[in-house]
Short mmCIF file of C-alpha atoms in Angstrom, two decimals:
data_model
loop_
_atom_site.label_atom_id
_atom_site.label_comp_id
_atom_site.label_asym_id
_atom_site.label_seq_id
_atom_site.Cartn_x
_atom_site.Cartn_y
_atom_site.Cartn_z
CA SER A 191 -23.86 -12.20 7.86
CA THR A 192 -25.34 -14.44 5.35
CA VAL A 193 -25.06 -15.12 1.85
CA GLU A 194 -28.76 -13.94 1.72
CA GLU A 195 -28.33 -11.03 3.54
CA PHE A 196 -25.77 -10.03 1.20
CA TRP A 197 -27.80 -10.81 -2.02
CA SER A 198 -30.56 -8.64 -0.52
CA LEU A 199 -28.15 -5.89 0.42
CA TYR A 200 -26.15 -6.14 -3.32
CA ASN A 201 -29.72 -6.31 -5.18
CA ASN A 202 -30.91 -3.21 -3.49
CA ILE A 203 -27.48 -0.79 -4.07
CA HIS A 204 -26.57 0.96 -7.37
CA ARG A 205 -23.59 -0.65 -9.40
CA PRO A 206 -20.21 1.17 -9.68
CA SER A 207 -21.28 2.01 -13.30
CA ARG A 208 -24.56 3.72 -12.08
CA LEU A 209 -22.65 5.79 -9.91
CA ALA A 210 -21.79 9.57 -10.28
CA ALA A 211 -18.12 10.51 -10.99
CA GLY A 212 -16.54 10.95 -7.63
CA ALA A 213 -18.43 8.44 -5.39
CA ASP A 214 -16.92 5.87 -3.78
CA LEU A 215 -18.64 2.80 -2.57
CA HIS A 216 -16.89 0.39 0.30
CA CYS A 217 -17.61 -2.82 1.98
CA PHE A 218 -15.71 -3.93 4.87
CA LYS A 219 -15.79 -6.32 7.47
CA ASN A 220 -18.10 -5.89 10.39
CA ARG A 221 -16.72 -3.27 13.17
CA ILE A 222 -13.97 -1.93 10.82
CA GLU A 223 -14.35 1.72 9.43
CA PRO A 224 -13.05 2.28 5.73
CA LYS A 225 -10.47 4.59 7.06
CA TRP A 226 -6.53 4.71 7.84
CA GLU A 227 -7.27 5.51 11.28
CA ASP A 228 -9.08 2.32 12.14
CA PRO A 229 -7.34 0.22 14.90
CA VAL A 230 -7.54 -2.64 12.24
CA CYS A 231 -6.43 -0.99 9.18
CA ALA A 232 -3.72 1.60 10.63
CA GLY A 233 -1.01 -0.96 10.02
CA GLY A 234 -1.78 -2.13 6.68
CA GLY A 235 -2.07 -0.83 2.95
CA LYS A 236 -4.28 -1.47 -0.16
CA TRP A 237 -3.84 -3.66 -3.21
CA THR A 238 -5.39 -1.66 -5.99
CA MET A 239 -6.47 -2.46 -9.81
CA THR A 240 -8.07 0.09 -12.19
CA PHE A 241 -10.98 -1.20 -14.57
CA PRO A 242 -12.42 0.47 -17.84
CA LYS A 243 -16.38 1.44 -16.82
CA SER A 244 -17.51 -1.44 -18.84
CA LYS A 245 -15.53 -4.13 -16.63
CA SER A 246 -16.22 -2.27 -13.01
CA ASP A 247 -19.77 -3.81 -11.77
CA THR A 248 -18.29 -7.45 -12.78
CA CYS A 249 -14.90 -7.17 -10.97
CA TRP A 250 -16.84 -5.29 -8.02
CA LEU A 251 -18.81 -8.18 -7.83
CA TYR A 252 -16.03 -10.48 -7.96
CA THR A 253 -13.85 -9.11 -5.46
CA LEU A 254 -17.16 -8.88 -2.98
CA LEU A 255 -17.62 -12.87 -3.58
CA ALA A 256 -14.20 -13.57 -3.27
CA MET A 257 -14.16 -11.62 0.18
CA ILE A 258 -17.31 -13.03 1.41
CA GLY A 259 -16.91 -16.67 0.12
CA GLU A 260 -13.20 -16.84 1.83
CA GLN A 261 -11.98 -17.67 -1.23
CA PHE A 262 -8.57 -16.04 0.12
CA ASP A 263 -5.87 -18.10 1.59
CA HIS A 264 -5.03 -15.20 4.02
CA GLY A 265 -8.39 -13.91 4.11
CA ASP A 266 -7.98 -13.02 7.69
CA GLU A 267 -5.80 -10.47 6.85
CA ILE A 268 -8.69 -8.30 4.77
CA CYS A 269 -10.37 -5.84 6.25
CA GLY A 270 -12.84 -4.88 3.01
CA ALA A 271 -12.79 -3.13 -0.58
CA VAL A 272 -13.29 0.31 -2.10
CA VAL A 273 -14.48 1.07 -5.40
CA ASN A 274 -13.39 4.55 -6.68
CA VAL A 275 -15.74 6.00 -9.34
CA ARG A 276 -14.12 8.21 -11.61
CA SER A 277 -14.69 9.74 -15.03
CA ARG A 278 -12.80 7.55 -17.25
CA GLN A 279 -11.74 4.60 -15.03
CA GLU A 280 -12.74 2.68 -11.99
CA LYS A 281 -10.32 2.02 -9.25
CA ILE A 282 -10.78 -1.07 -6.66
CA ALA A 283 -8.88 -1.54 -3.76
CA LEU A 284 -8.54 -4.38 -1.44
CA TRP A 285 -7.25 -3.02 2.12
CA THR A 286 -5.77 -5.15 4.57
CA LYS A 287 -4.79 -5.36 8.01
CA ASN A 288 -0.54 -6.01 8.14
CA ALA A 289 1.25 -4.60 5.69
CA ALA A 290 4.61 -5.87 6.69
CA ASN A 291 3.19 -9.53 5.98
CA GLU A 292 4.72 -9.81 2.81
CA PRO A 293 3.77 -13.19 2.01
CA ALA A 294 0.44 -12.63 2.84
CA GLN A 295 0.36 -9.57 1.00
CA MET A 296 1.87 -11.23 -1.67
CA SER A 297 -0.35 -14.25 -1.79
CA ILE A 298 -3.69 -11.66 -1.51
CA GLY A 299 -2.66 -9.78 -4.68
CA LYS A 300 -1.82 -12.90 -7.07
CA GLN A 301 -5.18 -14.71 -5.65
CA TRP A 302 -7.04 -11.60 -6.58
CA LYS A 303 -5.79 -10.90 -9.77
CA GLU A 304 -6.47 -14.91 -10.30
CA PHE A 305 -9.86 -14.23 -9.36
CA LEU A 306 -10.57 -11.39 -11.60
CA ASP A 307 -8.56 -12.80 -14.71
CA TYR A 308 -6.63 -9.48 -14.30
CA ASN A 309 -2.98 -9.42 -16.34
CA ASP A 310 -2.05 -6.07 -15.73
CA MET A 311 0.49 -5.33 -12.98
CA ILE A 312 -0.86 -4.61 -9.27
CA GLY A 313 0.71 -2.21 -6.75
CA PHE A 314 0.58 -2.96 -2.99
CA ILE A 315 0.73 0.86 -0.95
CA PHE A 316 1.32 0.95 2.72
CA HIS A 317 -1.43 3.04 4.39
CA GLU A 318 1.44 4.83 6.18
CA ASP A 319 2.93 5.83 3.26
CA ALA A 320 0.12 7.15 1.63
CA LYS A 321 -0.92 9.39 4.77
CA LYS A 322 2.69 10.79 4.57
CA LEU A 323 3.44 11.20 0.86
CA ASP A 324 -0.02 11.17 -0.61
CA ARG A 325 0.03 10.46 -4.40
CA GLY A 326 3.80 10.17 -4.14
CA ALA A 327 3.44 6.93 -2.18
CA LYS A 328 5.53 4.41 -3.85
CA ASN A 329 4.43 0.61 -4.34
CA LYS A 330 5.94 -2.02 -1.71
CA TYR A 331 4.85 -4.87 -3.38
CA THR A 332 3.72 -5.79 -6.91
CA THR A 333 2.49 -8.75 -8.68
#
């Protein structure tokens, strides 16, 4: 897809702050589905950041721009991004392909924090752990 196609789509969808609590919005690479069972995502995991509602629109946009602008050194590892709209805050997750590739995952996490000027710690959870343990899954990596 082109940059023009991205902006055409982006300008015609609601921002996270305008969605109802409980809504999820995702943007994944072509032919990758935003689910753990997708063969590309199955061995992967996700980095997660939380934001107050006042920052979610900007952080979602900057995440998408970093992805489509190929700003990550290990961008080939990224599957897509998901924003979860909740009543008190939003979560944005960056899904990746190969959770066991620690150097790539750490690079992605650190760069994402830099792009968004995010100062809190973020954690990376393997999809396999999340499937088994649900909310009990622990971070494998942090930055």
